[in-house]
PDB file of C-alpha atoms and ligand atoms in Angstrom:
ATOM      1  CA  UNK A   1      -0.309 -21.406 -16.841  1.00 40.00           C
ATOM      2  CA  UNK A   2       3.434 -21.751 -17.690  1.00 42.00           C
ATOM      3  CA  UNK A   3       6.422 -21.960 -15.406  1.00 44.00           C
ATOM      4  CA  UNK A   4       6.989 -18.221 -15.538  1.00 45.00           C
ATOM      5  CA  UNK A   5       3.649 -17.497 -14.390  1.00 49.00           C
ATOM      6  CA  UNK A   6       3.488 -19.273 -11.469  1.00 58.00           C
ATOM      7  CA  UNK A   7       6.938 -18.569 -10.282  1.00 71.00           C
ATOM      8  CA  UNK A   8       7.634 -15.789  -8.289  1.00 84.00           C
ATOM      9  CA  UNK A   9      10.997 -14.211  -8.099  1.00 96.00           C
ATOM     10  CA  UNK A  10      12.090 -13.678  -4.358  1.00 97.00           C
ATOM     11  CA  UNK A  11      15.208 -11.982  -4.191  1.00 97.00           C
ATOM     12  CA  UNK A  12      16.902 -10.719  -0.548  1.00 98.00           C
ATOM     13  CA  UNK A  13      19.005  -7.814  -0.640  1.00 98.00           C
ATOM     14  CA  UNK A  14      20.689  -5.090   1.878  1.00 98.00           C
ATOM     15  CA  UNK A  15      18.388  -2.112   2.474  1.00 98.00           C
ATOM     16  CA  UNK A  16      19.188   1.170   1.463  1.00 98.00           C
ATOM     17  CA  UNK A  17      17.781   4.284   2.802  1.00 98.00           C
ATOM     18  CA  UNK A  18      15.771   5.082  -0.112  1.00 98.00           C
ATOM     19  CA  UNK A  19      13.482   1.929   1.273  1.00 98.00           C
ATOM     20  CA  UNK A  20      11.995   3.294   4.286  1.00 98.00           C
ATOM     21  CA  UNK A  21       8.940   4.244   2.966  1.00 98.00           C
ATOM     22  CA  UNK A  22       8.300   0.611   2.000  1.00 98.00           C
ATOM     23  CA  UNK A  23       9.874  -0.817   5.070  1.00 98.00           C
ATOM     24  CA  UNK A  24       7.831   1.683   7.295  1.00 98.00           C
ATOM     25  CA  UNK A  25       4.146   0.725   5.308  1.00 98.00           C
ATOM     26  CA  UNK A  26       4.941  -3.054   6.231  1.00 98.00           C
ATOM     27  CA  UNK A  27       5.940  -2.510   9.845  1.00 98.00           C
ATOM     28  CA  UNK A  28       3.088  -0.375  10.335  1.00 98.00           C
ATOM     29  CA  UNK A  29       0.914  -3.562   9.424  1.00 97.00           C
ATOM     30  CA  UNK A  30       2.276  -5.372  12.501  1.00 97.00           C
ATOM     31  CA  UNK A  31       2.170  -2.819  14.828  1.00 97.00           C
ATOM     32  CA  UNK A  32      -1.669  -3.176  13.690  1.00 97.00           C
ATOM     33  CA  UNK A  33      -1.688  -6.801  14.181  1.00 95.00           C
ATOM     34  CA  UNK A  34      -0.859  -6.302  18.250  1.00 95.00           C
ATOM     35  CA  UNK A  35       1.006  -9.716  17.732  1.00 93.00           C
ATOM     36  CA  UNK A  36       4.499  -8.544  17.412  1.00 95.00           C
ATOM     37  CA  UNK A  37       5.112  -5.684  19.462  1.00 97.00           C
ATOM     38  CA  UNK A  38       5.036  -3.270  22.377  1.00 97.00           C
ATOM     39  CA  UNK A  39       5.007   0.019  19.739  1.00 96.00           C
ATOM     40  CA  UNK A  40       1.593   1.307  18.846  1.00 97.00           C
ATOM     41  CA  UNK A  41       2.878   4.590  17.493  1.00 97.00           C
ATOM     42  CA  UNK A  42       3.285   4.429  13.268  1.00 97.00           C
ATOM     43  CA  UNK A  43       6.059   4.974  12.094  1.00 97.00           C
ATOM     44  CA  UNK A  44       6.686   7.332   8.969  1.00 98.00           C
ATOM     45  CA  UNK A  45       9.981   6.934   6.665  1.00 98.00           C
ATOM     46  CA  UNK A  46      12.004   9.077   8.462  1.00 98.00           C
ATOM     47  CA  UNK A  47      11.718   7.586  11.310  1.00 98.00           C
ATOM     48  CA  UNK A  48      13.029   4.110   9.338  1.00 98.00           C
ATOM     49  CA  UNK A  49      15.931   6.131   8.205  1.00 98.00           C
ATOM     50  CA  UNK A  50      17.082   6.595  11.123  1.00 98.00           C
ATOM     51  CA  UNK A  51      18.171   3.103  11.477  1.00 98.00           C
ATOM     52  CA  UNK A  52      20.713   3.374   8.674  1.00 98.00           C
ATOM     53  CA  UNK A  53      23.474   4.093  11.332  1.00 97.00           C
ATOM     54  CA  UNK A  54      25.993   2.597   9.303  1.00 97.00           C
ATOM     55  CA  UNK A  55      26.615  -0.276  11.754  1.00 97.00           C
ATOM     56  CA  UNK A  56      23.739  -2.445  11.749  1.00 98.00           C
ATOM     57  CA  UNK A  57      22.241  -4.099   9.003  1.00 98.00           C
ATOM     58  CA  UNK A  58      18.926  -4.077   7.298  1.00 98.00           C
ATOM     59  CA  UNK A  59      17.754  -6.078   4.735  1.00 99.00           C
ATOM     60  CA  UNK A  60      14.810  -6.591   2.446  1.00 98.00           C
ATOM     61  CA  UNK A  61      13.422  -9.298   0.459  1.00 98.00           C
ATOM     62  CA  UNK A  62      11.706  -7.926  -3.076  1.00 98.00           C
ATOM     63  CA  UNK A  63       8.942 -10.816  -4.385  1.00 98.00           C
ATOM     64  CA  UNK A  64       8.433 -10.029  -8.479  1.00 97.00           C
ATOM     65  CA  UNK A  65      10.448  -6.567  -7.729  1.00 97.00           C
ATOM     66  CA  UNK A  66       8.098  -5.455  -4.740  1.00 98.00           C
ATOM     67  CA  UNK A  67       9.567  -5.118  -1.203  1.00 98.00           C
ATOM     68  CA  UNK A  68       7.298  -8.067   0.912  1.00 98.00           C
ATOM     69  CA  UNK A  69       9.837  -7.900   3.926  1.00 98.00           C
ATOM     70  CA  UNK A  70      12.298  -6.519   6.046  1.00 98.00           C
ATOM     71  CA  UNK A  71      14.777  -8.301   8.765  1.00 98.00           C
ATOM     72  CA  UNK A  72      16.629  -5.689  10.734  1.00 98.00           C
ATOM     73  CA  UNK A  73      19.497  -5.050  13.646  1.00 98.00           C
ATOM     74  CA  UNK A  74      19.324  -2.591  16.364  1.00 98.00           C
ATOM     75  CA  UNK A  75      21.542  -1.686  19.851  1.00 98.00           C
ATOM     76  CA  UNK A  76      20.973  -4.657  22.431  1.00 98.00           C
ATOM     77  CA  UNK A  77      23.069  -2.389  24.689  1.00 97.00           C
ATOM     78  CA  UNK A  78      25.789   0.093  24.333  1.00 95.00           C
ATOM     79  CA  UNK A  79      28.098  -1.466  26.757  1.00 97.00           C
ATOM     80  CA  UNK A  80      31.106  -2.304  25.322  1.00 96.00           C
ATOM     81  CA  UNK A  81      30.939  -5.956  26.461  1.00 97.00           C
ATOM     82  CA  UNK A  82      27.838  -6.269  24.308  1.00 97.00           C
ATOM     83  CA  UNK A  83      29.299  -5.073  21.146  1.00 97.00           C
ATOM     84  CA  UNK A  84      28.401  -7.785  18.858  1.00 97.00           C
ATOM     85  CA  UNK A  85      24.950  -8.380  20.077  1.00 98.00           C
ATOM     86  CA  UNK A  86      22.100  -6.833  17.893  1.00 98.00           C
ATOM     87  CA  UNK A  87      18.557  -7.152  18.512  1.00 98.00           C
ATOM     88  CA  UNK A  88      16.458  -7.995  15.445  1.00 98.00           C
ATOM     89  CA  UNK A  89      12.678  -7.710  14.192  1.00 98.00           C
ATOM     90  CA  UNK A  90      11.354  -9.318  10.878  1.00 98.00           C
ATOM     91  CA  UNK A  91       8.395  -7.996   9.461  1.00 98.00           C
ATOM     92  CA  UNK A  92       6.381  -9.964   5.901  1.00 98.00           C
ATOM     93  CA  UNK A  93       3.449  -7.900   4.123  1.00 98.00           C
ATOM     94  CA  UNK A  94       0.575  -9.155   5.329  1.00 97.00           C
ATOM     95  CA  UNK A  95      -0.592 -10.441   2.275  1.00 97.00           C
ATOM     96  CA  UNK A  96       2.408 -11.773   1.931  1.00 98.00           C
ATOM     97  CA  UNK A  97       2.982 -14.310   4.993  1.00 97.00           C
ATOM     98  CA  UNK A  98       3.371 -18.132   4.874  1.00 97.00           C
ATOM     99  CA  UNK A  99       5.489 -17.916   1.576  1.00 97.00           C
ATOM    100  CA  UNK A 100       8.938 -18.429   2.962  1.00 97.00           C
ATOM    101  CA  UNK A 101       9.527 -14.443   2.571  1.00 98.00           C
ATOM    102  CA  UNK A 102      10.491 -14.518   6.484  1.00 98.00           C
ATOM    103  CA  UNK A 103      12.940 -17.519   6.528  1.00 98.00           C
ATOM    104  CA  UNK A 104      14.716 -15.713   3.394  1.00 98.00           C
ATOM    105  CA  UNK A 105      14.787 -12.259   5.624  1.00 98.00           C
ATOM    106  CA  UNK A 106      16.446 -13.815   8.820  1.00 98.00           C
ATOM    107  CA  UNK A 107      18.836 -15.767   6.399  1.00 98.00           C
ATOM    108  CA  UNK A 108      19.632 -12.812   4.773  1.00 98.00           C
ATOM    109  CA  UNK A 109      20.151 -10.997   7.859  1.00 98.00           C
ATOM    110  CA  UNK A 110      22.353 -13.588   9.560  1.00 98.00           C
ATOM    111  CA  UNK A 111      25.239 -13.115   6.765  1.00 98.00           C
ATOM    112  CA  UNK A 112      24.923  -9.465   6.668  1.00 98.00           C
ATOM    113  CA  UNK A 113      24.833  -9.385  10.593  1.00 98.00           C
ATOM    114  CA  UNK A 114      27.845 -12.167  10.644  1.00 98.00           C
ATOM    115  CA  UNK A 115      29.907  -9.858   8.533  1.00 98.00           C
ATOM    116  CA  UNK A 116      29.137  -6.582  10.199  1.00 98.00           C
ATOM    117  CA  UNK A 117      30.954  -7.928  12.982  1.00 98.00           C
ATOM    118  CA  UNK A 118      27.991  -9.521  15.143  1.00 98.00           C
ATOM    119  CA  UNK A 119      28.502 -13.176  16.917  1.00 98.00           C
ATOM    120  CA  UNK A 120      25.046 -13.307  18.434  1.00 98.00           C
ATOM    121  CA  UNK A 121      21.035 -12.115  17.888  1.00 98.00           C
ATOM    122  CA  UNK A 122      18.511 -11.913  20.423  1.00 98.00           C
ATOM    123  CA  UNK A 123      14.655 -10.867  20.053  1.00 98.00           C
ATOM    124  CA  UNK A 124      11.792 -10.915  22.603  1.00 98.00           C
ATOM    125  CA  UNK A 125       8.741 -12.552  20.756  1.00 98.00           C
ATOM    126  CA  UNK A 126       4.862 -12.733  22.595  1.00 98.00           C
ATOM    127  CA  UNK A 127       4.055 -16.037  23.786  1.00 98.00           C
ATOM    128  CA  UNK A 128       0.851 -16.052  21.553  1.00 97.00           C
ATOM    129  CA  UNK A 129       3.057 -15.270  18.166  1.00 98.00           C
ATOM    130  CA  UNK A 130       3.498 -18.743  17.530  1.00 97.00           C
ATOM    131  CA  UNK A 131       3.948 -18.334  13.926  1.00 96.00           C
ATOM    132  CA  UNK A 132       7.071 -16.176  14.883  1.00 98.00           C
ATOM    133  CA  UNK A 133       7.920 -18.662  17.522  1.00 98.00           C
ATOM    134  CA  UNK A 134       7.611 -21.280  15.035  1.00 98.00           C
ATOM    135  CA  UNK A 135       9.949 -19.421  12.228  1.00 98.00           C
ATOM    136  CA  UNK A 136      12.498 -19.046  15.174  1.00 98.00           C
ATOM    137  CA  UNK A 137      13.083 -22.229  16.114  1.00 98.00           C
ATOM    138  CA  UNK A 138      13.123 -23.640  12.561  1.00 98.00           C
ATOM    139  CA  UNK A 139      16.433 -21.311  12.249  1.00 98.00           C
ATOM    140  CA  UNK A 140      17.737 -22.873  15.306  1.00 98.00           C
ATOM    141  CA  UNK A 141      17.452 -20.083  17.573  1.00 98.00           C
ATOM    142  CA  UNK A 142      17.159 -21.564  21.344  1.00 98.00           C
ATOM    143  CA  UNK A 143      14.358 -20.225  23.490  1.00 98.00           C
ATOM    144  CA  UNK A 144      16.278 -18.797  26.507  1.00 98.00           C
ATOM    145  CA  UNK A 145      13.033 -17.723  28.905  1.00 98.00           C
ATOM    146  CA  UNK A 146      10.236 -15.759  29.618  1.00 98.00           C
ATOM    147  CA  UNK A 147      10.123 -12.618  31.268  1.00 98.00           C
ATOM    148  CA  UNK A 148       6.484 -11.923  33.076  1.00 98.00           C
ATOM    149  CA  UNK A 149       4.754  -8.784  32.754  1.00 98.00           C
ATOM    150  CA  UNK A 150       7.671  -7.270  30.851  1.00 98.00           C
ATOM    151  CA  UNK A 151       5.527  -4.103  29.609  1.00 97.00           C
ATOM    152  CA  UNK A 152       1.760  -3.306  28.890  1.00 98.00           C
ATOM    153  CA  UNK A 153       0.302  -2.905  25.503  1.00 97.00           C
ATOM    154  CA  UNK A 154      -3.069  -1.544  25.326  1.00 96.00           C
ATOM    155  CA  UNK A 155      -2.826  -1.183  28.995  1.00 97.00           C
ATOM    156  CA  UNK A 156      -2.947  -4.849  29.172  1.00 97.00           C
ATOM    157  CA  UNK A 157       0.369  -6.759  30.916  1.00 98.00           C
ATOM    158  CA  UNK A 158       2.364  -9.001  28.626  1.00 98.00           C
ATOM    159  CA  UNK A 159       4.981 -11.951  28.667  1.00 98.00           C
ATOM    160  CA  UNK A 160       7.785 -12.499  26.408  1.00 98.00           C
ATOM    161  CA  UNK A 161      10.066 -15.264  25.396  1.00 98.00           C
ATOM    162  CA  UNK A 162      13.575 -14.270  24.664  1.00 98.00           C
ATOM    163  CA  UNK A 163      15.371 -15.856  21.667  1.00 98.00           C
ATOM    164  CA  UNK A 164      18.815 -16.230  20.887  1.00 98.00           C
ATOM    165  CA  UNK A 165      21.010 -17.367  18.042  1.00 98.00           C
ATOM    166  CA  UNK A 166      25.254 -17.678  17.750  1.00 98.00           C
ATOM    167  CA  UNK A 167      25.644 -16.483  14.506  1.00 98.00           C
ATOM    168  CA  UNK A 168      29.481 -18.307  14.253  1.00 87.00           C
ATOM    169  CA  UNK A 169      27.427 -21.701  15.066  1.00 68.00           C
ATOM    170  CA  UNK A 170      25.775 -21.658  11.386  1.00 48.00           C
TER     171      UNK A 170
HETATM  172  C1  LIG B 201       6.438 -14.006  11.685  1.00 59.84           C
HETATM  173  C2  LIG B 201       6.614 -13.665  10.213  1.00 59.84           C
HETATM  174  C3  LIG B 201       7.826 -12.733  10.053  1.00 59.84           C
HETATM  175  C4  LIG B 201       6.904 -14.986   9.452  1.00 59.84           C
HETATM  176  O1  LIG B 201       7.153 -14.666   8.099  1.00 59.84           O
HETATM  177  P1  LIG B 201       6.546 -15.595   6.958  1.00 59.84           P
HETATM  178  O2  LIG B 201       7.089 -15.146   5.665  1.00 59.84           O
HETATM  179  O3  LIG B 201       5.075 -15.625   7.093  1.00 59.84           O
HETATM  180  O4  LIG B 201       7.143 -17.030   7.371  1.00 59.84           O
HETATM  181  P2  LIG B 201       7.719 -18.129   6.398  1.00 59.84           P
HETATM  182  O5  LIG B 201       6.714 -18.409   5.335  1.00 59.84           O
HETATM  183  O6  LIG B 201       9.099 -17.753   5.970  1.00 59.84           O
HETATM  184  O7  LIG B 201       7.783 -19.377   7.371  1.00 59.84           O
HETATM  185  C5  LIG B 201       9.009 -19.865   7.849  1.00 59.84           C
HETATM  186  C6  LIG B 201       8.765 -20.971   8.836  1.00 59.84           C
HETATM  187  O8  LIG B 201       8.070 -20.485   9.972  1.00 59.84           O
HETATM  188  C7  LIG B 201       6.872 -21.226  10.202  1.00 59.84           C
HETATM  189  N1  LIG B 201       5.763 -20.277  10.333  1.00 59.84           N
HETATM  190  C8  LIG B 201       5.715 -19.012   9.885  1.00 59.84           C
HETATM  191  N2  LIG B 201       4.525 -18.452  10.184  1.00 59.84           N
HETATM  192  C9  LIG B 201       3.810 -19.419  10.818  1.00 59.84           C
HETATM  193  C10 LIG B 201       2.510 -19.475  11.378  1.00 59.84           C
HETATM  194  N3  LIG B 201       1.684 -18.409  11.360  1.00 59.84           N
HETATM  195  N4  LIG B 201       2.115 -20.627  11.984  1.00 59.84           N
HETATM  196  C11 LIG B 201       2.929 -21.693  12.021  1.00 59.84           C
HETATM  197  N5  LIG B 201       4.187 -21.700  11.500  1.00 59.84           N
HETATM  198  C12 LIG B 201       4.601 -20.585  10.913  1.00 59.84           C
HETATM  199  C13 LIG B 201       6.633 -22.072   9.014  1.00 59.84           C
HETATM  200  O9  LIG B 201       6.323 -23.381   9.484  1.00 59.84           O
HETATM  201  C14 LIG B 201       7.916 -22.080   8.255  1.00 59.84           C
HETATM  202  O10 LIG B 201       8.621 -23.257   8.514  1.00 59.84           O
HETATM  203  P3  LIG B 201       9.192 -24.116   7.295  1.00 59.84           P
HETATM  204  O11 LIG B 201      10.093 -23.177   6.505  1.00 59.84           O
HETATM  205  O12 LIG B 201       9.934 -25.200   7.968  1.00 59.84           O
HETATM  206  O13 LIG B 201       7.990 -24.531   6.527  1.00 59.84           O
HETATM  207  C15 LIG B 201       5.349 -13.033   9.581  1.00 59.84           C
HETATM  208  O14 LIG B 201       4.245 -13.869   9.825  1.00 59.84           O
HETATM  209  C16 LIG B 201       5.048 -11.644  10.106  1.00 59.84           C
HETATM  210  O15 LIG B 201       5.487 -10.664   9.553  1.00 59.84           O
HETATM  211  N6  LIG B 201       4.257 -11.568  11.212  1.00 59.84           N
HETATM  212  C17 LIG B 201       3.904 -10.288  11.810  1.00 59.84           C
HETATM  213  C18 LIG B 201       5.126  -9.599  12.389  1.00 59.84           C
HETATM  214  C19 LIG B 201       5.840 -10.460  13.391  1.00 59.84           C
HETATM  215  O16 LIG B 201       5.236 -11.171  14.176  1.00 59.84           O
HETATM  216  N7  LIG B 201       7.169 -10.361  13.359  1.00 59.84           N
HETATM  217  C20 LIG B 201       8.025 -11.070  14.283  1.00 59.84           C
HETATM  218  C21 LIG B 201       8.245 -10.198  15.464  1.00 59.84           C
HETATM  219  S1  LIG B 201       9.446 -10.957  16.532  1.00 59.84           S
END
């Protein structure tokens, strides 16, 4: 095989609306997975749409041209106070994990997030998603807590860690 073969071309780039459809079929995957989330409802592109508000970021990673990922922002609160805080979620195609696609998402989505204006991210992850545990701490988010029995899914209680990251602390 030569060189071109075996190389694949990741490329991360800000999301457009005309992505949803991709964006929604991979984060309909890990609503699947129970690993990642509370949501058990699918979501269809529209509903992805929707999160074009025109203030917080989304951003995809395309692997040979395909879209393989998504890292996006979302209200933490609408205080005022809380302006520059965005919540997060990263999503990889299942068939698509362990190949750095993640790391390239949140990367992406720190500089996009850093110059819409945010100075901070924050995420609640399940204790058992140690993978996304593990990506987390690699980009140097700190691990503030766990909050017990923070919701059910599947009628079944569940814990969550809360992350955070400074985005003006590199
Ligand atoms: C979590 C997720 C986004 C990681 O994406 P990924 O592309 O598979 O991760 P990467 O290949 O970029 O890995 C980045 C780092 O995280 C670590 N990591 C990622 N997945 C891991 C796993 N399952 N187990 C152990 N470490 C893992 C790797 O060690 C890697 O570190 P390195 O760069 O120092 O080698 C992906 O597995 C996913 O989409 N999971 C389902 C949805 C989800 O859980 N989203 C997060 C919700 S908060």
């Amino acid at each position: 095989m030569t060189d071109t073969a075996t190389t694949a071309s990741i490329l991360a780039r800000p999301a457009t609306p005309a992505d949803a459809g991709a964006i929604a079929a991979i984060y309909n995957q890990g609503i699947d997975d129970r690993i990642a989330t509370f949501e058990t409802r699918h979501r269809s592109a529209a509903d992805i749409e929707a999160w074009f508000d025109g203030s917080h970021p989304v951003v995809v990673v395309e692997r040979n041209g395909e879209i393989v990922g998504f890292a996006s922002t979302s209200t933490y609160r609408p205080r005022d106070c809380y302006a520059g805080i965005a919540e997060f979620s990263v999503y990889v195609a299942a068939n698509a994990r362990g190949n750095g696609i993640g790391r390239v998402a949140m990367e992406a989505l720190f500089d996009a997030a850093h110059g819409a204006g945010f100075w901070k991210l924050v995420s609640r992850i399940f204790p058992e998603n140690t993978g996304s545990l593990r990506l987390m701490a690699t980009l140097g988010f700190r691990e503030v807590g766990t909050y017990v029995r923070h919701g059910k899914l599947d009628g079944q209680w569940r814990d969550v860690v809360i992350v955070e990251k400074l985005l003006d602390e590199g």
